[in-house]
Short mmCIF file of C-alpha atoms and ligand atoms in Angstrom, two decimals:
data_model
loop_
_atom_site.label_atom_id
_atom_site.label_comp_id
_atom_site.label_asym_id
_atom_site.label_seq_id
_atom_site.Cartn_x
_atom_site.Cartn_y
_atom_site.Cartn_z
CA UNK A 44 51.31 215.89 80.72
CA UNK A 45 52.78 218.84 79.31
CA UNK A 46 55.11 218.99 76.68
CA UNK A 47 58.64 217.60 76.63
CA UNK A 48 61.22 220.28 76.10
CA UNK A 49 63.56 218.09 74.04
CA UNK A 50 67.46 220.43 72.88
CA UNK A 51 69.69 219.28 70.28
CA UNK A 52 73.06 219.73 70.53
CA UNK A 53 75.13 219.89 67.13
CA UNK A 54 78.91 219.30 67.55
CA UNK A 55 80.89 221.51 64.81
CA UNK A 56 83.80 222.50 65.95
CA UNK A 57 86.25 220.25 64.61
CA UNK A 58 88.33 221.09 61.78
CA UNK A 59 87.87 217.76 59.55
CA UNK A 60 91.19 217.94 57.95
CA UNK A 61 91.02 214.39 56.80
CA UNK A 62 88.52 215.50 54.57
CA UNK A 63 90.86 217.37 52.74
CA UNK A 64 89.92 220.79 51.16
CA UNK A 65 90.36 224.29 52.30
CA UNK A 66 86.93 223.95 54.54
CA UNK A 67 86.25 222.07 57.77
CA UNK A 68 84.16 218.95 56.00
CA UNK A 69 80.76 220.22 58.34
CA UNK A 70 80.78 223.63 55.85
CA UNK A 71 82.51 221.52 52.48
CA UNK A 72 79.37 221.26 49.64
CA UNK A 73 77.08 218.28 49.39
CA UNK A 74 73.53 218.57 46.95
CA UNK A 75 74.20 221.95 47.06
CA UNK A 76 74.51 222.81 50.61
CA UNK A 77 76.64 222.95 53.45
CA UNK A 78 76.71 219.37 55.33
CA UNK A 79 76.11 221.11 58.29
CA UNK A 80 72.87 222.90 56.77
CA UNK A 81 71.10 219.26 56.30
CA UNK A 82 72.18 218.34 59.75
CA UNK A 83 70.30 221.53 61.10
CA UNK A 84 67.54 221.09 59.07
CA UNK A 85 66.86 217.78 60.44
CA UNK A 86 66.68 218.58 63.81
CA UNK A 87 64.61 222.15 63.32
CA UNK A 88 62.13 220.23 61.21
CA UNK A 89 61.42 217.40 63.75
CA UNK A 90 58.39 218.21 65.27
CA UNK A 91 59.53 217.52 69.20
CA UNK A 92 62.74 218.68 69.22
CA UNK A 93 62.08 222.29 70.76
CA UNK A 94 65.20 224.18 70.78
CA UNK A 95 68.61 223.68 68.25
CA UNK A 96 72.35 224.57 69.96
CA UNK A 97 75.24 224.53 67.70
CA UNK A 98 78.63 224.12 68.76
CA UNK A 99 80.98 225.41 66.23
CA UNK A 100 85.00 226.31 66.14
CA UNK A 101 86.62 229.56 67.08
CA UNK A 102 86.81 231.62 63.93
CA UNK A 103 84.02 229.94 62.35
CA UNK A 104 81.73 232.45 63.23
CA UNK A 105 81.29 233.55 59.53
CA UNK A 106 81.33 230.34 57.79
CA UNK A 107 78.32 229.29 59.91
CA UNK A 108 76.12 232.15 59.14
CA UNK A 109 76.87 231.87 55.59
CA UNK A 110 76.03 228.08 55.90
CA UNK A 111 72.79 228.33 57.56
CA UNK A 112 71.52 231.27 55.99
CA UNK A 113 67.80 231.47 56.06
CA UNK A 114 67.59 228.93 58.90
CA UNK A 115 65.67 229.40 61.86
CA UNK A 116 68.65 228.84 64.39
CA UNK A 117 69.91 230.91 67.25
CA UNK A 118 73.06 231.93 67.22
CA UNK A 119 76.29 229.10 67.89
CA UNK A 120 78.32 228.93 71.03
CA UNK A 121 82.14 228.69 70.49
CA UNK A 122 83.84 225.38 71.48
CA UNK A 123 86.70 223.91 73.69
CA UNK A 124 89.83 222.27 73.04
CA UNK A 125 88.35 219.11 72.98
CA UNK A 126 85.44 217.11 71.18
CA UNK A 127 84.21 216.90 75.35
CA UNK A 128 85.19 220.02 76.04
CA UNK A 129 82.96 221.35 72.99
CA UNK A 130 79.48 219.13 74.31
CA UNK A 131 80.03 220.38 77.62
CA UNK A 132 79.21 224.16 76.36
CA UNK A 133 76.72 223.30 73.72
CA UNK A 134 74.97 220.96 76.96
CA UNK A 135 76.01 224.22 79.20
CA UNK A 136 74.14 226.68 76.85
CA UNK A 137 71.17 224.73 76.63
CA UNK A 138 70.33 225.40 80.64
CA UNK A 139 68.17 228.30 80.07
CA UNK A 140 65.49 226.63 77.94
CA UNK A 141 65.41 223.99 81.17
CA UNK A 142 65.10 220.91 78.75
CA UNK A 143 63.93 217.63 79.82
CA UNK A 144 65.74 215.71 77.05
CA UNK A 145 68.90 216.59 74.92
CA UNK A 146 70.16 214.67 72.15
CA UNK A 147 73.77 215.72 71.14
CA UNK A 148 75.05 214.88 67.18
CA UNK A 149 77.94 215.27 64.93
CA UNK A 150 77.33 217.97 62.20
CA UNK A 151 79.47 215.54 60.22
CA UNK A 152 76.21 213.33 60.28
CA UNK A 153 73.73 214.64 57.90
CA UNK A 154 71.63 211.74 56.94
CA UNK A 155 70.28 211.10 60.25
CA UNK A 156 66.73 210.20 59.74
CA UNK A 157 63.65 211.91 61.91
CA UNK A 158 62.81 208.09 62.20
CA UNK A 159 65.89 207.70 63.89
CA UNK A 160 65.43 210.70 65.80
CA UNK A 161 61.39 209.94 67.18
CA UNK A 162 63.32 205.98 68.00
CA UNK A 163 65.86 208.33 70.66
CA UNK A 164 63.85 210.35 72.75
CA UNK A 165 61.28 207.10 73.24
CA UNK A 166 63.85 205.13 74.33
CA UNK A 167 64.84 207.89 76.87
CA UNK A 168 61.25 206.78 78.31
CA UNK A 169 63.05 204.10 79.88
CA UNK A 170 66.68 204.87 80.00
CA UNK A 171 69.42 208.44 81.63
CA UNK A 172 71.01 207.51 78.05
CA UNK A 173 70.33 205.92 74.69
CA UNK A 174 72.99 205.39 71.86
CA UNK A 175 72.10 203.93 68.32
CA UNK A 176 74.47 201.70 67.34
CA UNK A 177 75.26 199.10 64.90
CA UNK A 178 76.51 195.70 65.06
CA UNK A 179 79.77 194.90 63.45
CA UNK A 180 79.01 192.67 60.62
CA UNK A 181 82.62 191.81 59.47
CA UNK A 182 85.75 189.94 61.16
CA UNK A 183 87.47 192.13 63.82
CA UNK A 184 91.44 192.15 63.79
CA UNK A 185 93.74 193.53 66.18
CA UNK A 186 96.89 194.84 64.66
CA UNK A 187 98.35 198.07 66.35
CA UNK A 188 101.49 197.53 64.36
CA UNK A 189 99.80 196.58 61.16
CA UNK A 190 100.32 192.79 61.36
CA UNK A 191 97.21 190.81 63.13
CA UNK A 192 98.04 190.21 66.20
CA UNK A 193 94.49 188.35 67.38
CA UNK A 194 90.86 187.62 66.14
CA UNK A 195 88.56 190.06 68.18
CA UNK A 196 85.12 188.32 69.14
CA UNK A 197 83.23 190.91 67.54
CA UNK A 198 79.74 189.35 68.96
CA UNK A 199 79.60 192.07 72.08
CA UNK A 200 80.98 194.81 69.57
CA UNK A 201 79.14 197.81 68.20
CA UNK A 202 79.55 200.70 66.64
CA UNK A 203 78.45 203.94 68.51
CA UNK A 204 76.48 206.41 66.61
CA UNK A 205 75.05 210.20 67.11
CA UNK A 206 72.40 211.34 67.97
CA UNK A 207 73.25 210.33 71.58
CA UNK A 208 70.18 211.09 73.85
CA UNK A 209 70.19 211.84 77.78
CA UNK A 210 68.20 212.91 80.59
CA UNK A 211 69.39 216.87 80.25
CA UNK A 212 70.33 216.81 84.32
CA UNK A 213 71.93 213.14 84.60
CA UNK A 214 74.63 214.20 81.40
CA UNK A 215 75.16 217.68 82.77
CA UNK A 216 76.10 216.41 85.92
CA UNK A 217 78.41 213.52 84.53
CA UNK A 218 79.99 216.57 82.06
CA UNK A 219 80.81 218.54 85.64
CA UNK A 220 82.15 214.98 87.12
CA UNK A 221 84.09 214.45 84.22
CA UNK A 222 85.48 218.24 84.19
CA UNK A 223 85.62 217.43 88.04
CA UNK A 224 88.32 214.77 87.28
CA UNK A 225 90.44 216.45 84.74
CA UNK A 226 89.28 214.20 81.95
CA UNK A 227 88.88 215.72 78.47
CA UNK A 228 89.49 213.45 76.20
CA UNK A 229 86.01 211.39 75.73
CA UNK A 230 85.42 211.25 72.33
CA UNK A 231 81.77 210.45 72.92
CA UNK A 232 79.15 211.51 75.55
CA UNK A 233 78.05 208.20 76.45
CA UNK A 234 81.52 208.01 77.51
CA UNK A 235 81.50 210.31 79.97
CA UNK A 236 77.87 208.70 81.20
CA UNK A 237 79.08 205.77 81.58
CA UNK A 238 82.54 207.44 83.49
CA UNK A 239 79.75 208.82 85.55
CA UNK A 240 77.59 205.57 85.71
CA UNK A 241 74.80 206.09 84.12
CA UNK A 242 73.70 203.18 82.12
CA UNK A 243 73.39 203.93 78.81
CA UNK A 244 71.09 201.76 76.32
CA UNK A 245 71.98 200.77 73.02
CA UNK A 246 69.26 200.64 70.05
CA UNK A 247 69.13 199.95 66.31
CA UNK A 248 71.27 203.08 64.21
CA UNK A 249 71.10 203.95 61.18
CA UNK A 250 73.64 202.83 57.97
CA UNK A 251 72.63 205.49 56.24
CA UNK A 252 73.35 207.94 59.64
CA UNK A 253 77.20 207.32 58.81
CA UNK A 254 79.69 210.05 59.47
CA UNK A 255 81.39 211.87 56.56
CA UNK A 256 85.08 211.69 57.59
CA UNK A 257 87.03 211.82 54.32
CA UNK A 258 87.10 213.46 51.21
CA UNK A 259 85.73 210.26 49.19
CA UNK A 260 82.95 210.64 52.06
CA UNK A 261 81.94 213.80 50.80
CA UNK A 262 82.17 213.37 47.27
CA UNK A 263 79.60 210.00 47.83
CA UNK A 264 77.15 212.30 49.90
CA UNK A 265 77.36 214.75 47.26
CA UNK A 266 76.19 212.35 43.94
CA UNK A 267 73.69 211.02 46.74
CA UNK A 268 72.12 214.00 46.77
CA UNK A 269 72.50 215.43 43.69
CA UNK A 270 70.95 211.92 42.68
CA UNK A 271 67.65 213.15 44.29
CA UNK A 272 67.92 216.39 42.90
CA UNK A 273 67.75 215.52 39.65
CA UNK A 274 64.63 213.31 40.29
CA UNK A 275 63.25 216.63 41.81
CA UNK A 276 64.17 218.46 39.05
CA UNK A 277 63.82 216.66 35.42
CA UNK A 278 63.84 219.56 33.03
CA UNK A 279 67.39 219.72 32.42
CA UNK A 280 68.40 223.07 30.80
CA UNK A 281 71.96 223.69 29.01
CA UNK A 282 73.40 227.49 28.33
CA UNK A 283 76.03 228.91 26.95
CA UNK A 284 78.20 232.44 26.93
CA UNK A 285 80.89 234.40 25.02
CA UNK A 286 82.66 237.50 26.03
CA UNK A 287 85.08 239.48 24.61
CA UNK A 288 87.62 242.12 25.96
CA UNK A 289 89.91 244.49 24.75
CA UNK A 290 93.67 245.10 26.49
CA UNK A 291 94.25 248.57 27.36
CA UNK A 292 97.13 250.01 29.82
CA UNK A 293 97.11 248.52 33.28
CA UNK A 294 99.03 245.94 35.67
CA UNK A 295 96.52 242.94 35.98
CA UNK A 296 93.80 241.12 34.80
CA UNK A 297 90.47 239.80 36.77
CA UNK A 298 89.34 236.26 35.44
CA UNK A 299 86.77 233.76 37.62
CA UNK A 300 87.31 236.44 40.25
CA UNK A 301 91.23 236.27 40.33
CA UNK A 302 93.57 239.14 39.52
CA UNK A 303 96.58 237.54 37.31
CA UNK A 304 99.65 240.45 37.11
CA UNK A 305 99.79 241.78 33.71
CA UNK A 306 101.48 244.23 31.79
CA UNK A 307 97.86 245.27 30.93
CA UNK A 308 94.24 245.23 32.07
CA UNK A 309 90.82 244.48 30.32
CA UNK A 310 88.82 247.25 29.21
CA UNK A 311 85.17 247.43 30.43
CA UNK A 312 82.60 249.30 32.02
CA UNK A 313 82.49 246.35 34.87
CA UNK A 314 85.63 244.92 36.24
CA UNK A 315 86.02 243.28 32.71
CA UNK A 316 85.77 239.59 34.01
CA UNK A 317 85.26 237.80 30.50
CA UNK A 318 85.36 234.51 32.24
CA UNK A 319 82.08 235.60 34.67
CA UNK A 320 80.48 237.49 31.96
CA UNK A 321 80.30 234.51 29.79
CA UNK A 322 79.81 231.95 32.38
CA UNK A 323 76.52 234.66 33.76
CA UNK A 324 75.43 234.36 30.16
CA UNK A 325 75.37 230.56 29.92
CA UNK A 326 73.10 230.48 33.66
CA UNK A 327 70.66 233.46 31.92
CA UNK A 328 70.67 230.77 29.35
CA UNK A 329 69.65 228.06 30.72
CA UNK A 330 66.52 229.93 31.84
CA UNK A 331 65.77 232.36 28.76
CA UNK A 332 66.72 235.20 30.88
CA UNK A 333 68.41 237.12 28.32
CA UNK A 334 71.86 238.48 29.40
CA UNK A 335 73.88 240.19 30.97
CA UNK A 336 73.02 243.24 29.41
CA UNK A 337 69.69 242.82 30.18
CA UNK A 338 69.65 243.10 33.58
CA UNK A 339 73.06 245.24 33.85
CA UNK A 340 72.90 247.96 30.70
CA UNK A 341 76.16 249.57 30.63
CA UNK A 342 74.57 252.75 30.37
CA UNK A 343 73.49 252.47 34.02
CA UNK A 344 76.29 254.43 35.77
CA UNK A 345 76.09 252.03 39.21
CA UNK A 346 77.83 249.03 37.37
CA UNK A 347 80.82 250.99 36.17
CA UNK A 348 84.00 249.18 38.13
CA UNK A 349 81.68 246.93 39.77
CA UNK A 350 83.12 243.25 40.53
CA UNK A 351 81.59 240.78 38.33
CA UNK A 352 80.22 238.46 41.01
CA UNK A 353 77.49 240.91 41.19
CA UNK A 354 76.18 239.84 37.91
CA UNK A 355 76.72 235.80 38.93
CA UNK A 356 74.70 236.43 41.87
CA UNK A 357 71.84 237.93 40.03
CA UNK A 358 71.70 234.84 38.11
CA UNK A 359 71.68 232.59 40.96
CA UNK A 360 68.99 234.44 42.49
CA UNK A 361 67.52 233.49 39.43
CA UNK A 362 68.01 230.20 39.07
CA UNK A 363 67.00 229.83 43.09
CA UNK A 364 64.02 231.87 42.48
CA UNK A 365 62.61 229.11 40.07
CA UNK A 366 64.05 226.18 42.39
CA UNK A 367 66.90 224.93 40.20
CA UNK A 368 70.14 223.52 41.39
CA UNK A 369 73.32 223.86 38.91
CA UNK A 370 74.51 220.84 37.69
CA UNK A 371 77.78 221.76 36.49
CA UNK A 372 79.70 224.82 34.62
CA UNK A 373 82.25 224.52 31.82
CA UNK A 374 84.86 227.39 31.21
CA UNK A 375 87.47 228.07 28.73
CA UNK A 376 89.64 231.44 28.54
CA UNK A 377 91.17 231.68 25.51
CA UNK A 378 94.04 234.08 26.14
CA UNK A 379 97.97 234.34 24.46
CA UNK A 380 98.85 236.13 27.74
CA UNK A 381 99.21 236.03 30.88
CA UNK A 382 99.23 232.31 32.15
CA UNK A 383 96.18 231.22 33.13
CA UNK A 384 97.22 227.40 34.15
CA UNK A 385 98.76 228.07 37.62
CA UNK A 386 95.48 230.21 38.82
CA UNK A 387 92.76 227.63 37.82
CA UNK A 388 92.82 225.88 41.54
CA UNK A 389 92.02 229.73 43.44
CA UNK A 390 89.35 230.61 40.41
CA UNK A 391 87.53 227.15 41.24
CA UNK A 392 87.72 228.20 44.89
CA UNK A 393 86.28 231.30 43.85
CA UNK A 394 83.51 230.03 41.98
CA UNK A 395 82.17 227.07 44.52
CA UNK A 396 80.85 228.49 47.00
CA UNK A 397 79.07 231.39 44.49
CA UNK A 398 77.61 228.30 42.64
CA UNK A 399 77.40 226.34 45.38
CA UNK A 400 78.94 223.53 43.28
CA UNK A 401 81.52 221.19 44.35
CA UNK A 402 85.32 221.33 42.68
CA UNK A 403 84.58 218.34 40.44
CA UNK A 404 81.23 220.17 38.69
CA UNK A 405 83.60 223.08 37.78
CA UNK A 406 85.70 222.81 34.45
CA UNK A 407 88.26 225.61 33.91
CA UNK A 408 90.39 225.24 30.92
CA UNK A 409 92.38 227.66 29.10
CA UNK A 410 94.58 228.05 25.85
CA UNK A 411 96.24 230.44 23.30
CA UNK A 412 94.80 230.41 19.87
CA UNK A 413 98.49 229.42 18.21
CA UNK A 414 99.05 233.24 17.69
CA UNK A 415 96.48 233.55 15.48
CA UNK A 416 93.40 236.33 14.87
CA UNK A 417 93.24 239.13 17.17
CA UNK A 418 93.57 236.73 20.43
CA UNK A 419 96.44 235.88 19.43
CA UNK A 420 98.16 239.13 18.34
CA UNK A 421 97.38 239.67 21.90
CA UNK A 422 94.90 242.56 21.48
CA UNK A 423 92.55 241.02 24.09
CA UNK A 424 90.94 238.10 25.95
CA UNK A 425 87.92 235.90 25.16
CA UNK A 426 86.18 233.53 27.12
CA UNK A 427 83.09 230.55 26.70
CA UNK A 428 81.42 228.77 28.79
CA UNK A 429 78.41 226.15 29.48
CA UNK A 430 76.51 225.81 32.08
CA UNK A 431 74.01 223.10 32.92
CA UNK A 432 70.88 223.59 35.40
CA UNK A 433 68.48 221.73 36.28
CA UNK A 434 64.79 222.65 37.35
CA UNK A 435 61.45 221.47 38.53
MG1 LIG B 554 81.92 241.48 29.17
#
């Protein structure tokens, strides 16, 4: 029998704003990475699944290349209104590699297992549809005004997971019959099997396979994960940075990648960032890399003006290069003027996705030095920071 042509189908279009953040939760940071990239990466490295579809949300056209940069996965189709709406095009855009089987996730679900996966598509052996699920352990109340109103007999109940796995013709038809009625508000696609008839199977899901839906959600994914980095990556290296910078006449200042209005500017051959050039000293650190000099000499014309990020990136390629993740960075600006409180939250912004670090591993602090020394005569700005990485 030849080969089963087997599609996935990744749901991303939502915009997860119960996770909190300035990102949609499927592109927020966990070990390192976009929770959408280890979603991906499960499905392109399972061995029968033979072609990957991502659905993701208008405008996040950029946001998903970033994300899955270096993965081997054909460009996303743009999603509906709806969660439905959304399947129906990633199911629509799969017609053309004529699959047998599709399987349709939530990006939100990154710890789905290839276990889990392999379990699916030989359960489709037997059944149009095939949902893991698991069986609610606790005591079900019903309380739609917060006061129980009845004991739910929770011994028929379950809880529907994703991946969700169909004959690719029986779900494409029940998505027409469905678009056919006017219904759009299935929030799964057994749902709109079952409004179609199909009988749909349930087997064993995954706790792990849970959804990330809030911030607390992501923030346990993310010491998960880091939690297996560091047993990848014992040799734990620490670094650290200083940079100094002289006022001279100008209207703003550039620290962590944010211009703060000013009466002056820093003087420097660069953009003057002292908060980058020290915290790009303490990752050059951390590897014995020398500095920033070292791979930038001001005497090289091309750096002159150039925005500092330039030199963080050349020490992430770095730290990449050797297979190290960054554990966390630690940043003071030392500074009589301007304020540097109120632009701490966009600096961190700044800095996360370049480090690829999570709010909570980034420290930003700042303070005057009591008017005293040259800092505080207010002839310049100086700036430390650690960093800590760890590698193989
Ligand atoms: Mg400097």
């Amino acid at each position: 029998m030849a080969k089963q042509r087997i599609a996935a189908v990744i749901v991303a279009a939502g915009t997860g704003s119960r996770a909190g953040g300035e990102l949609p939760k499927q592109y927020q940071l966990i070990g390192g990475r976009p929770v959408i990239w280890w979603t991906v990466k499960a499905f392109l490295d399972h061995p029968d699944i033979t072609h990957v579809q991502v659905v993701t949300g208008d405008g996040h056209e950029r946001l998903f290349a970033a994300a899955t940069q270096g993965l081997a996965v054909p460009p996303p189709v743009i999603g509906g209104g709806t969660r439905q709406d959304s399947c129906r095009s990633g199911v629509e855009a799969c017609a053309a590699h004529r699959p047998d089987l599709i399987l349709i996730h939530d990006a939100a679900r990154p710890f789905l297992s290839a276990e889990l996966i392999t379990d699916i598509i030989a359960a489709l052996a037997r059944h149009d549809g095939v949902v893991p699920g698991l069986a609610v352990a606790d005591t079900m109340k019903f309380a739609p005004h917060g006061v129980i109103e009845r004991t739910v007999d929770r011994s028929h109940l379950w809880v529907a997971q994703t991946p969700q796995g169909f004959r690719y013709d029986a779900i494409r038809r029940a998505h027409q019959r469905a678009l056919d009625d006017d219904l759009h508000q299935f929030t799964d696609d057994a749902a709109v099997a079952e409004h179609a008839g199909l009988a749909v199977a349930l087997i064993a899901g995954r706790l792990e396979n849970r959804k990330l839906t809030t911030a607390e959600d992501i923030s346990v994914a993310d010491r998960q994960l880091m939690g297996h980095g560091l047993s990848d990556r014992p040799d734990i290296r620490m670094g650290q940075g200083i940079d100094f910078h002289q006022f001279e006449a100008g209207d703003s200042v550039i620290l962590c990648g944010v211009a703060i209005p000013h009466t002056q500017k820093l003087k420097g051959h660069s953009d003057a960032d002292a908060a980058l050039h020290a915290l790009t000293d303490a990752l050059l650190g951390t590897l014995g890399e020398g500095d920033i000099g070292t791979h930038f000499p001001p005497s090289d014309p091309q750096w002159k003006g150039a925005a500092s990020a330039v030199f963080l990136a050349k020490a992430m390629a770095l730290i990449t290069a050797r297979n190290g993740i960054i554990a966390n960075v630690d940043i003071t600006i030392l500074a009589e003027a301007p304020k540097v409180a109120p632009h701490i939250p966009a600096m961190k912004a700044f800095l996360g996705p370049l480090l690829h670090l999570t709010p909570d591993r980034i420290a930003i602090k700042a303070t005057t030095t009591e008017k005293m020394g040259a800092i505080g005569r207010g002839q310049g700005i100086a700036a430390f920071a650690t960093a800590t990485v760890r590698l193989p």
